[in-house]
Short mmCIF file of C-alpha atoms and ligand atoms in Angstrom, two decimals:
data_model
loop_
_atom_site.label_atom_id
_atom_site.label_comp_id
_atom_site.label_asym_id
_atom_site.label_seq_id
_atom_site.Cartn_x
_atom_site.Cartn_y
_atom_site.Cartn_z
CA MET A 1 -117.56 -14.92 64.35
CA THR A 2 -118.90 -12.56 67.09
CA PHE A 3 -117.84 -12.69 70.63
CA ASP A 4 -119.25 -11.87 74.14
CA TYR A 5 -115.48 -10.08 74.71
CA ASP A 6 -112.32 -8.88 73.21
CA LEU A 7 -110.56 -10.39 76.13
CA PHE A 8 -111.22 -12.58 79.06
CA VAL A 9 -108.58 -12.27 82.03
CA ILE A 10 -108.71 -15.07 84.41
CA GLY A 11 -107.36 -13.90 87.65
CA GLY A 12 -107.27 -10.33 89.16
CA GLY A 13 -103.59 -10.09 90.51
CA SER A 14 -100.57 -7.85 89.48
CA GLY A 15 -100.81 -9.01 85.77
CA GLY A 16 -104.31 -10.04 85.10
CA VAL A 17 -105.77 -6.64 86.69
CA ARG A 18 -102.89 -4.57 84.67
CA ALA A 19 -103.91 -6.35 81.50
CA ALA A 20 -107.37 -5.97 81.88
CA ARG A 21 -107.89 -2.18 82.65
CA VAL A 22 -105.34 -1.36 79.94
CA ALA A 23 -106.88 -3.25 77.20
CA ALA A 24 -110.22 -1.69 78.14
CA GLY A 25 -108.60 1.77 78.38
CA LEU A 26 -107.90 1.12 74.52
CA GLY A 27 -111.37 0.61 73.83
CA ALA A 28 -111.53 -3.46 74.21
CA LYS A 29 -114.56 -5.05 75.59
CA VAL A 30 -112.94 -6.77 78.41
CA ALA A 31 -114.16 -9.17 81.29
CA LEU A 32 -112.11 -10.73 84.08
CA ALA A 33 -113.12 -13.36 86.66
CA GLU A 34 -111.49 -13.65 90.18
CA ASP A 35 -112.22 -16.32 92.40
CA SER A 36 -110.39 -15.00 95.81
CA ARG A 37 -109.66 -11.05 96.71
CA MET A 38 -108.93 -8.51 93.80
CA GLY A 39 -105.20 -7.61 93.86
CA GLY A 40 -103.78 -11.14 94.11
CA THR A 41 -100.78 -12.47 95.85
CA CYS A 42 -99.01 -9.00 95.75
CA VAL A 43 -101.49 -7.34 97.45
CA ILE A 44 -103.01 -9.60 99.44
CA ARG A 45 -100.67 -12.16 100.66
CA GLY A 46 -97.37 -11.20 99.23
CA CYS A 47 -95.28 -8.12 98.76
CA VAL A 48 -97.79 -5.30 100.32
CA PRO A 49 -98.47 -7.28 103.67
CA LYS A 50 -94.86 -8.52 104.04
CA LYS A 51 -93.32 -5.30 103.58
CA LEU A 52 -95.75 -3.74 106.12
CA MET A 53 -94.35 -6.33 108.40
CA VAL A 54 -91.01 -6.20 107.76
CA PHE A 55 -91.72 -2.18 108.62
CA ALA A 56 -93.00 -3.35 111.78
CA SER A 57 -90.28 -5.80 112.81
CA GLU A 58 -87.49 -2.97 112.34
CA TYR A 59 -88.80 -0.73 115.03
CA ALA A 60 -87.54 -2.64 117.96
CA PRO A 61 -83.58 -2.26 116.79
CA MET A 62 -84.28 1.43 115.73
CA ALA A 63 -85.43 2.24 119.30
CA GLU A 64 -82.31 0.18 120.51
CA ASP A 65 -80.28 2.54 118.39
CA ALA A 66 -82.32 5.91 118.88
CA ALA A 67 -81.26 5.06 122.84
CA ALA A 68 -77.69 5.06 122.04
CA TYR A 69 -78.15 8.34 119.98
CA GLY A 70 -79.17 9.69 123.27
CA TRP A 71 -82.69 9.42 123.04
CA ASP A 72 -84.52 8.75 126.19
CA ILE A 73 -86.63 6.07 124.99
CA SER A 74 -87.95 2.49 126.06
CA LEU A 75 -89.25 0.13 123.99
CA GLY A 76 -92.81 -1.78 124.85
CA ALA A 77 -94.36 -5.08 123.60
CA PHE A 78 -95.31 -5.34 120.32
CA HIS A 79 -99.38 -6.09 119.99
CA TRP A 80 -99.92 -8.19 116.99
CA PRO A 81 -103.70 -7.53 117.11
CA ASN A 82 -103.43 -4.06 116.84
CA PHE A 83 -100.70 -4.38 113.61
CA GLN A 84 -102.98 -7.00 112.61
CA ARG A 85 -106.24 -4.82 112.43
CA LYS A 86 -104.39 -2.04 110.64
CA LEU A 87 -102.82 -4.33 108.23
CA SER A 88 -106.51 -5.84 107.29
CA ALA A 89 -107.57 -2.06 106.88
CA GLU A 90 -105.19 -1.65 104.50
CA LEU A 91 -105.50 -4.76 102.51
CA ASP A 92 -109.49 -3.99 102.38
CA ARG A 93 -108.62 -0.19 101.19
CA LEU A 94 -106.00 -1.57 98.43
CA GLU A 95 -108.51 -4.29 97.35
CA GLY A 96 -111.22 -1.48 96.84
CA VAL A 97 -108.75 0.58 94.87
CA TYR A 98 -108.09 -2.26 92.52
CA ASN A 99 -111.89 -3.06 92.06
CA GLY A 100 -112.34 0.92 91.54
CA LEU A 101 -109.87 0.82 88.68
CA LEU A 102 -111.12 -1.98 86.97
CA ASP A 103 -114.95 -0.54 87.03
CA LYS A 104 -113.60 3.01 85.94
CA SER A 105 -111.91 1.15 83.18
CA GLY A 106 -115.28 -0.50 82.20
CA VAL A 107 -114.38 -4.08 82.97
CA THR A 108 -116.76 -6.67 84.01
CA VAL A 109 -115.88 -8.36 86.68
CA PHE A 110 -117.21 -12.11 87.43
CA ALA A 111 -116.20 -12.62 91.22
CA GLN A 112 -116.09 -16.47 90.77
CA ARG A 113 -113.56 -19.10 89.31
CA ALA A 114 -112.93 -19.71 85.60
CA THR A 115 -111.92 -22.69 83.85
CA LEU A 116 -110.96 -22.92 80.03
CA SER A 117 -113.59 -24.79 77.89
CA ASP A 118 -112.38 -24.36 74.50
CA PRO A 119 -109.91 -21.98 72.74
CA HIS A 120 -112.12 -18.92 72.74
CA SER A 121 -114.58 -19.67 75.50
CA VAL A 122 -114.42 -19.81 79.47
CA ARG A 123 -116.70 -21.55 81.75
CA LEU A 124 -117.62 -19.60 85.11
CA ALA A 125 -118.25 -21.69 88.05
CA ASP A 126 -121.97 -21.01 88.16
CA GLY A 127 -121.69 -22.94 84.82
CA THR A 128 -122.21 -19.81 82.46
CA ILE A 129 -119.90 -19.97 79.20
CA LYS A 130 -118.25 -16.43 78.30
CA SER A 131 -116.64 -16.13 74.60
CA ALA A 132 -113.78 -14.05 73.94
CA LYS A 133 -111.65 -13.31 71.07
CA HIS A 134 -108.60 -13.44 73.31
CA ILE A 135 -107.80 -15.25 76.54
CA LEU A 136 -105.33 -14.67 78.97
CA ILE A 137 -104.33 -16.69 81.72
CA ALA A 138 -102.77 -15.23 84.96
CA THR A 139 -103.69 -17.19 87.67
CA GLY A 140 -100.28 -17.02 89.49
CA GLY A 141 -98.98 -19.72 92.20
CA ARG A 142 -99.70 -20.90 95.37
CA PRO A 143 -97.20 -22.25 98.03
CA VAL A 144 -96.79 -25.77 98.32
CA ARG A 145 -96.08 -28.18 101.50
CA PRO A 146 -93.55 -30.97 101.28
CA ASP A 147 -94.42 -34.42 101.32
CA VAL A 148 -93.61 -35.12 104.98
CA LYS A 149 -95.51 -36.67 107.69
CA GLY A 150 -97.71 -33.87 109.49
CA ALA A 151 -97.03 -31.53 107.01
CA GLU A 152 -100.76 -30.73 107.52
CA TYR A 153 -99.76 -29.01 110.98
CA GLY A 154 -97.50 -26.46 109.43
CA ILE A 155 -98.68 -23.10 107.84
CA VAL A 156 -97.27 -21.55 104.41
CA SER A 157 -97.12 -17.86 103.72
CA ASP A 158 -100.56 -17.09 102.91
CA ASP A 159 -101.47 -18.10 106.66
CA ILE A 160 -99.16 -15.75 108.39
CA PHE A 161 -100.86 -12.52 108.02
CA ASN A 162 -104.12 -14.28 109.67
CA LEU A 163 -102.42 -15.90 112.62
CA PRO A 164 -104.88 -15.27 115.89
CA GLN A 165 -101.74 -14.87 117.79
CA LEU A 166 -97.81 -14.67 116.90
CA PRO A 167 -96.03 -18.32 118.34
CA LYS A 168 -93.32 -17.72 120.87
CA SER A 169 -91.05 -20.12 118.72
CA ILE A 170 -91.18 -21.08 115.16
CA LEU A 171 -89.42 -23.54 112.77
CA ILE A 172 -89.13 -21.88 109.27
CA VAL A 173 -88.10 -24.48 106.78
CA GLY A 174 -86.80 -23.29 103.28
CA GLY A 175 -84.00 -21.10 102.55
CA GLY A 176 -85.10 -18.71 99.33
CA TYR A 177 -85.97 -15.32 99.97
CA ILE A 178 -89.49 -15.94 101.27
CA ALA A 179 -88.10 -18.14 103.98
CA CYS A 180 -85.15 -15.75 105.00
CA GLU A 181 -87.57 -12.44 104.63
CA PHE A 182 -89.99 -14.29 107.26
CA ALA A 183 -87.14 -15.50 109.46
CA CYS A 184 -85.98 -11.75 109.84
CA ILE A 185 -89.71 -10.30 110.04
CA LEU A 186 -90.61 -12.95 112.87
CA ASN A 187 -86.92 -12.58 114.56
CA GLY A 188 -87.63 -8.82 114.91
CA LEU A 189 -91.12 -9.18 116.17
CA GLY A 190 -89.45 -11.17 119.09
CA VAL A 191 -90.36 -14.97 117.82
CA GLU A 192 -87.86 -17.14 118.57
CA VAL A 193 -86.65 -18.34 114.99
CA THR A 194 -85.01 -21.52 114.13
CA GLN A 195 -84.56 -22.32 109.91
CA TYR A 196 -83.72 -25.31 108.26
CA TYR A 197 -82.51 -25.29 105.03
CA ARG A 198 -81.58 -28.55 103.20
CA GLY A 199 -78.71 -27.05 100.96
CA ALA A 200 -75.47 -25.63 102.04
CA GLN A 201 -76.15 -21.94 101.79
CA ILE A 202 -79.27 -19.83 102.09
CA LEU A 203 -80.52 -17.75 99.35
CA ARG A 204 -79.35 -20.03 96.30
CA GLY A 205 -78.79 -18.73 92.77
CA PHE A 206 -77.80 -15.09 94.28
CA ASP A 207 -74.34 -13.94 94.75
CA ASP A 208 -72.41 -16.52 96.99
CA GLU A 209 -70.43 -13.39 99.11
CA ALA A 210 -73.58 -11.81 99.32
CA ARG A 211 -75.67 -15.09 100.78
CA GLY A 212 -72.48 -15.60 103.28
CA LEU A 213 -72.97 -12.11 104.47
CA ILE A 214 -76.68 -12.17 105.12
CA CYS A 215 -76.38 -15.61 106.47
CA ASP A 216 -74.16 -14.54 109.21
CA GLN A 217 -76.13 -11.48 109.95
CA MET A 218 -79.11 -13.05 109.90
CA ARG A 219 -77.47 -15.81 112.55
CA ALA A 220 -76.03 -12.36 114.56
CA ASN A 221 -79.38 -11.27 114.84
CA GLY A 222 -80.26 -14.39 117.12
CA ILE A 223 -81.90 -16.24 114.27
CA SER A 224 -80.82 -20.32 114.38
CA ILE A 225 -80.19 -21.34 111.02
CA HIS A 226 -79.31 -24.98 110.22
CA MET A 227 -77.90 -25.79 106.81
CA GLY A 228 -78.05 -29.27 105.43
CA THR A 229 -81.19 -30.14 107.47
CA ASP A 230 -84.68 -30.76 107.02
CA VAL A 231 -87.72 -31.92 108.34
CA ILE A 232 -88.84 -35.73 108.27
CA GLY A 233 -91.93 -35.57 110.37
CA ILE A 234 -93.91 -33.29 112.63
CA GLU A 235 -96.21 -34.68 115.52
CA LYS A 236 -98.68 -32.47 117.50
CA THR A 237 -98.25 -32.59 121.13
CA ASP A 238 -99.94 -30.90 123.99
CA THR A 239 -97.49 -28.16 123.83
CA GLY A 240 -96.74 -27.50 120.44
CA LEU A 241 -95.29 -29.49 117.19
CA ARG A 242 -92.46 -32.09 117.62
CA VAL A 243 -90.05 -32.09 114.56
CA GLU A 244 -87.84 -34.78 113.73
CA ALA A 245 -84.97 -33.40 111.78
CA THR A 246 -82.63 -35.22 109.26
CA ASN A 247 -79.70 -33.70 111.59
CA GLY A 248 -80.85 -36.32 113.92
CA GLU A 249 -82.63 -33.92 116.37
CA THR A 250 -85.92 -33.57 117.82
CA GLN A 251 -87.19 -29.96 118.81
CA SER A 252 -90.70 -28.66 119.81
CA PHE A 253 -91.86 -25.66 118.55
CA ASP A 254 -95.36 -23.72 118.51
CA GLN A 255 -95.39 -23.32 114.70
CA VAL A 256 -93.66 -24.63 111.90
CA PHE A 257 -93.69 -22.46 108.78
CA PHE A 258 -93.04 -23.97 105.15
CA ALA A 259 -91.57 -22.00 102.70
CA THR A 260 -90.70 -24.74 100.39
CA GLY A 261 -91.45 -23.43 97.05
CA ARG A 262 -94.78 -22.62 94.96
CA ARG A 263 -96.81 -24.25 92.40
CA PRO A 264 -98.41 -22.48 89.06
CA ASN A 265 -102.20 -22.35 89.45
CA THR A 266 -102.83 -24.55 86.43
CA ASP A 267 -104.41 -27.77 88.16
CA GLY A 268 -108.30 -27.83 86.68
CA LEU A 269 -107.92 -25.08 84.36
CA GLY A 270 -108.62 -27.57 81.32
CA LEU A 271 -105.37 -26.76 79.77
CA ASP A 272 -104.22 -30.01 78.79
CA ALA A 273 -107.55 -31.21 76.52
CA LEU A 274 -107.01 -27.71 74.38
CA GLY A 275 -103.34 -28.75 73.43
CA VAL A 276 -101.46 -25.38 76.09
CA GLU A 277 -98.28 -26.86 76.67
CA LEU A 278 -97.30 -26.94 80.64
CA GLY A 279 -93.91 -27.34 81.82
CA ARG A 280 -92.59 -30.22 84.43
CA GLY A 281 -93.64 -27.92 87.17
CA GLY A 282 -97.19 -27.39 85.86
CA GLU A 283 -96.19 -23.74 84.26
CA ILE A 284 -97.60 -22.60 81.22
CA VAL A 285 -95.09 -22.79 78.33
CA VAL A 286 -95.21 -19.35 76.28
CA ASP A 287 -93.13 -17.66 73.75
CA HIS A 288 -91.42 -14.16 73.82
CA PHE A 289 -95.01 -12.70 73.49
CA SER A 290 -96.46 -14.71 76.29
CA GLN A 291 -98.66 -16.46 73.76
CA THR A 292 -99.04 -20.32 74.64
CA ALA A 293 -99.31 -23.36 71.66
CA VAL A 294 -102.99 -22.06 71.03
CA PRO A 295 -102.70 -19.01 69.40
CA SER A 296 -105.65 -17.31 71.06
CA ILE A 297 -104.73 -18.20 74.44
CA TYR A 298 -101.95 -16.04 76.21
CA ALA A 299 -100.56 -16.36 79.85
CA ILE A 300 -98.58 -13.96 81.95
CA GLY A 301 -97.06 -13.69 85.38
CA ASP A 302 -96.19 -16.19 87.78
CA VAL A 303 -98.46 -19.07 86.31
CA THR A 304 -95.74 -18.83 83.41
CA ASN A 305 -92.70 -19.31 86.38
CA ARG A 306 -90.30 -16.90 84.14
CA VAL A 307 -89.25 -14.40 86.84
CA ASN A 308 -91.81 -14.41 89.76
CA LEU A 309 -92.05 -10.84 90.42
CA THR A 310 -94.58 -8.30 90.57
CA PRO A 311 -93.06 -5.95 88.32
CA VAL A 312 -92.14 -8.65 85.83
CA ALA A 313 -96.05 -9.73 85.37
CA ILE A 314 -96.89 -6.20 85.13
CA ARG A 315 -94.54 -5.79 82.19
CA GLU A 316 -95.36 -8.74 80.88
CA ALA A 317 -99.27 -7.46 81.00
CA MET A 318 -98.11 -4.57 78.94
CA ALA A 319 -96.20 -6.14 76.37
CA PHE A 320 -99.46 -8.68 75.91
CA VAL A 321 -101.73 -5.45 75.46
CA ALA A 322 -99.12 -3.85 72.84
CA THR A 323 -98.80 -6.94 70.97
CA VAL A 324 -102.41 -8.09 70.84
CA PHE A 325 -104.68 -4.74 71.08
CA GLU A 326 -102.11 -2.06 69.67
CA GLY A 327 -100.77 -4.08 66.65
CA LYS A 328 -96.87 -3.80 68.13
CA LYS A 329 -95.32 -7.22 68.38
CA THR A 330 -93.65 -6.44 71.89
CA PRO A 331 -91.25 -9.04 73.22
CA VAL A 332 -90.89 -9.19 77.01
CA ASP A 333 -87.59 -8.37 78.33
CA HIS A 334 -86.39 -10.32 81.12
CA ASP A 335 -82.78 -9.31 81.04
CA LEU A 336 -80.89 -7.57 84.06
CA ILE A 337 -84.11 -7.19 86.38
CA PRO A 338 -83.12 -5.63 89.58
CA SER A 339 -84.44 -6.84 92.48
CA ALA A 340 -84.59 -7.17 96.45
CA VAL A 341 -84.46 -9.51 99.44
CA PHE A 342 -86.05 -7.79 102.53
CA THR A 343 -83.77 -9.78 105.00
CA GLN A 344 -82.32 -7.63 107.36
CA PRO A 345 -79.82 -6.62 106.38
CA GLU A 346 -81.64 -5.89 102.80
CA PHE A 347 -80.26 -7.36 99.71
CA GLY A 348 -80.59 -5.45 96.24
CA THR A 349 -79.06 -7.16 93.29
CA VAL A 350 -78.96 -6.86 89.64
CA GLY A 351 -77.17 -8.86 86.96
CA LEU A 352 -74.94 -11.79 87.13
CA SER A 353 -73.29 -13.17 90.47
CA GLU A 354 -69.76 -13.57 90.83
CA GLU A 355 -69.96 -17.02 90.13
CA GLU A 356 -72.07 -16.90 87.11
CA ALA A 357 -69.77 -14.02 85.48
CA ARG A 358 -66.84 -16.34 85.91
CA ALA A 359 -68.22 -19.05 84.19
CA ALA A 360 -68.87 -16.88 81.28
CA GLY A 361 -65.34 -15.37 80.97
CA PRO A 362 -62.60 -13.43 82.71
CA ILE A 363 -64.08 -10.67 85.32
CA GLU A 364 -62.75 -8.23 87.78
CA VAL A 365 -64.48 -8.23 91.18
CA TYR A 366 -64.59 -4.66 92.77
CA ALA A 367 -65.92 -5.36 96.77
CA THR A 368 -66.03 -3.95 99.77
CA SER A 369 -67.09 -4.40 103.06
CA PHE A 370 -67.45 -2.29 106.52
CA LYS A 371 -69.46 -1.14 109.26
CA PRO A 372 -71.69 1.50 108.28
CA MET A 373 -71.52 5.10 110.04
CA GLN A 374 -75.18 4.82 111.64
CA SER A 375 -75.11 1.37 113.50
CA SER A 376 -71.57 1.39 114.22
CA PHE A 377 -72.04 4.71 115.92
CA ALA A 378 -75.00 2.89 118.19
CA GLY A 379 -72.25 0.07 118.79
CA ARG A 380 -73.67 -2.69 116.31
CA SER A 381 -71.43 -4.84 114.59
CA ASP A 382 -73.55 -5.01 111.33
CA ARG A 383 -71.37 -4.77 107.88
CA VAL A 384 -72.42 -4.07 104.74
CA MET A 385 -71.46 -4.94 101.22
CA MET A 386 -71.14 -3.23 98.04
CA LYS A 387 -69.82 -5.30 95.21
CA LEU A 388 -69.55 -4.55 91.38
CA VAL A 389 -68.50 -7.57 88.91
CA VAL A 390 -67.07 -6.38 85.87
CA CYS A 391 -66.28 -7.86 82.72
CA ALA A 392 -62.37 -8.13 82.04
CA GLU A 393 -62.70 -7.35 78.12
CA THR A 394 -65.63 -4.69 77.45
CA ARG A 395 -65.30 -3.11 81.51
CA ARG A 396 -69.15 -3.22 81.32
CA VAL A 397 -70.60 -3.61 84.94
CA LEU A 398 -72.35 -7.36 84.72
CA GLY A 399 -73.63 -7.25 88.15
CA CYS A 400 -74.12 -4.70 91.15
CA HIS A 401 -74.79 -6.37 94.79
CA ILE A 402 -75.36 -4.59 97.60
CA VAL A 403 -76.28 -5.43 101.50
CA ALA A 404 -77.25 -2.77 103.08
CA PRO A 405 -79.85 -1.09 104.98
CA GLN A 406 -82.43 0.32 101.91
CA ALA A 407 -80.17 -1.88 99.34
CA GLY A 408 -83.51 -2.27 97.40
CA GLU A 409 -83.87 1.55 97.38
CA MET A 410 -80.19 1.60 96.19
CA ILE A 411 -80.39 -1.10 93.59
CA GLN A 412 -83.31 0.30 91.50
CA LEU A 413 -81.23 3.08 90.60
CA ALA A 414 -77.70 1.07 89.98
CA GLY A 415 -80.28 -0.87 88.04
CA ILE A 416 -80.34 1.96 85.68
CA ALA A 417 -76.88 2.36 84.90
CA VAL A 418 -76.30 -1.27 84.89
CA LYS A 419 -79.06 -1.89 82.24
CA MET A 420 -77.82 1.13 80.18
CA GLY A 421 -74.83 -1.06 79.51
CA SER A 422 -72.41 1.38 81.77
CA THR A 423 -68.91 0.53 82.24
CA LYS A 424 -66.57 0.40 85.49
CA GLU A 425 -65.28 3.53 84.35
CA ASP A 426 -68.61 5.40 83.92
CA PHE A 427 -69.41 4.38 87.63
CA ASP A 428 -65.96 5.76 88.38
CA ARG A 429 -66.89 9.51 86.67
CA VAL A 430 -69.63 9.70 88.87
CA CYS A 431 -68.57 11.91 91.92
CA ALA A 432 -69.68 10.76 95.27
CA VAL A 433 -72.37 11.29 97.53
CA HIS A 434 -70.92 11.75 100.96
CA PRO A 435 -71.32 10.82 103.98
CA THR A 436 -73.57 7.58 102.30
CA MET A 437 -72.67 3.91 102.25
CA SER A 438 -73.47 3.77 98.15
CA GLU A 439 -70.77 6.19 97.61
CA GLU A 440 -68.84 3.18 97.71
CA LEU A 441 -70.04 2.18 94.25
CA VAL A 442 -68.35 4.85 92.62
CA THR A 443 -64.93 5.00 94.46
CA LEU A 444 -63.87 1.51 94.16
CA LYS A 445 -60.40 1.72 92.71
CA THR A 446 -58.59 -1.73 92.80
CA PRO A 447 -60.28 -5.15 92.21
CA ALA A 448 -60.50 -7.58 95.42
CA ARG A 449 -60.28 -10.31 92.85
CA VAL A 450 -59.42 -11.27 89.18
CA ALA A 451 -60.65 -14.39 87.59
P1 FAD B 501 -101.20 -13.40 91.36
O1 FAD B 501 -101.03 -12.07 91.84
O2 FAD B 501 -100.63 -14.85 92.38
O3 FAD B 501 -103.04 -13.33 90.97
C1 FAD B 501 -103.30 -14.48 90.52
C2 FAD B 501 -104.85 -14.40 91.14
O4 FAD B 501 -105.74 -15.27 90.00
C3 FAD B 501 -104.95 -14.71 92.21
O5 FAD B 501 -105.65 -13.73 92.76
C4 FAD B 501 -105.70 -15.80 92.20
O6 FAD B 501 -106.93 -15.92 93.31
C5 FAD B 501 -106.57 -15.99 90.78
N1 FAD B 501 -106.97 -17.17 90.59
C6 FAD B 501 -106.29 -18.10 90.21
N2 FAD B 501 -107.05 -19.25 89.43
C7 FAD B 501 -108.05 -18.74 89.31
C8 FAD B 501 -109.45 -19.26 88.54
N3 FAD B 501 -109.26 -20.29 87.87
N4 FAD B 501 -110.47 -18.41 87.99
C9 FAD B 501 -110.17 -17.00 88.82
N5 FAD B 501 -109.12 -16.37 89.41
C10 FAD B 501 -108.20 -17.27 89.88
N6 FAD B 501 -92.80 -10.08 94.14
C11 FAD B 501 -92.15 -8.89 94.01
O7 FAD B 501 -91.97 -8.03 93.48
N7 FAD B 501 -91.26 -7.98 95.29
C12 FAD B 501 -91.86 -8.83 96.58
O8 FAD B 501 -91.35 -8.22 97.71
C13 FAD B 501 -92.46 -9.87 96.67
N8 FAD B 501 -92.64 -10.50 97.90
C14 FAD B 501 -93.67 -11.82 97.73
C15 FAD B 501 -93.88 -12.11 99.04
C16 FAD B 501 -94.61 -13.27 98.92
C17 FAD B 501 -94.81 -13.89 100.43
C18 FAD B 501 -94.69 -14.15 97.83
C19 FAD B 501 -95.94 -15.22 97.97
C20 FAD B 501 -94.57 -13.42 96.59
C21 FAD B 501 -93.95 -12.15 96.84
N9 FAD B 501 -93.78 -11.75 95.52
C22 FAD B 501 -93.01 -10.73 95.60
C23 FAD B 501 -94.29 -12.36 93.91
C24 FAD B 501 -95.59 -11.61 93.42
O9 FAD B 501 -96.64 -11.35 94.56
C25 FAD B 501 -95.56 -12.10 92.45
O10 FAD B 501 -94.94 -12.57 91.46
C26 FAD B 501 -96.89 -11.97 91.44
O11 FAD B 501 -98.05 -11.28 92.69
C27 FAD B 501 -97.65 -12.45 90.69
O12 FAD B 501 -98.87 -11.64 89.65
P2 FAD B 501 -99.59 -12.75 88.92
O13 FAD B 501 -100.65 -11.86 88.24
O14 FAD B 501 -98.88 -13.59 88.47
O15 FAD B 501 -100.46 -13.30 89.99
#
């Protein structure tokens, strides 16, 4: 049987673009359909614009600290339209880079929505049908609004980058990493930020001690965080949005931002009819090789809701190409993935939290929290935390958790040691780099807790 393509990729985000161009580089005839902007969530409405907003938001405290260090400095206002113009130009540039990479690799791009019509065919929005030996679904996910009265008046993370102006006040609903990051970003840009989270502590799933410290610091930085609180309904008034909350309060905000979860983009793709299994959240169920229940159809990235991070989608893409186009069956390794939460202070983490490790067996916890030299000199009361969770029997470092400026940079390197299976004694054998914050990771002498 002959096909139009060896591979048809649906979705031009982190995973889809990588799989398409690497497969094409190996000589496969590849097509890709993207119905929005090339680059997907990470480049257009996720990691990249968010990190640029993190940078923008960090200049105010930096300028204050510079004054404390003796610089004659005064901070003017933040001009959102100026930043937004530059941001938009940068995203256009990156989208161009992605399109250029696909073009150079010889991938045929269809700028339209694609759905599946049979195990080897894709239907484009213009009605054309294209056949392919393999189909890769890399359609990502999208933010969802909660089912509350007036939810349509709120915004979601996709909207934040395109606001015509910054609100004076905002309510952020949610306690996950996207909610917390934007709470810190907007607070840093001068917006009055209130955050509602229905749970008992923000950043569920991460190390409890780290969560507590980040929450304390966010509050100290001026964010009004309310736990155990959710939105009942929103009413639009002449002056803004009146929000009725489960804590009995009614308060008005200029803007409400729902960071209450994401859903995989599988609606209307035609997967049910083909026998591709979907999970309860709408995610595509795949095996270790990203293969679905239909052998010619694979899925990678956020649409599979495994670990929803850009580098993971990229690794899943590379493993898919190795398996299908290089004849090397390559399972995806989802173990010990380091990650960062770009709150202020930043959080870098790899491996088990203290709570997870304790549930698995006897552990020793080595931890320290202190005022770092740079901000302490400037008169700030910021605290950082360095923590190692160690298996009491094997001495392996099971988890490393860092709350500190640049923790994302630090955890990338600590992640190598943890992934290599280093023991606490391996960490101890490394000479400290002085004076740094991370030197504490190799000088933690006595366990803070044994459990
Ligand atoms: P996506 O990048 O979402 O790409 C899917 C593409 O498919 C989209 O372009 C979409 O338009 C297209 N598409 C969907 N359906 C169709 C169809 N039927 N036909 C044609 N095209 C279709 N990850 C990190 O690692 N670090 C971070 O700091 C980070 N920050 C984030 C911040 C925010 C606000 C968000 C929302 C996400 C963040 N992420 C971060 C997660 C990261 O962006 C995703 O994990 C990553 O983009 C997933 O890549 P993907 O290829 O699976 O999907």
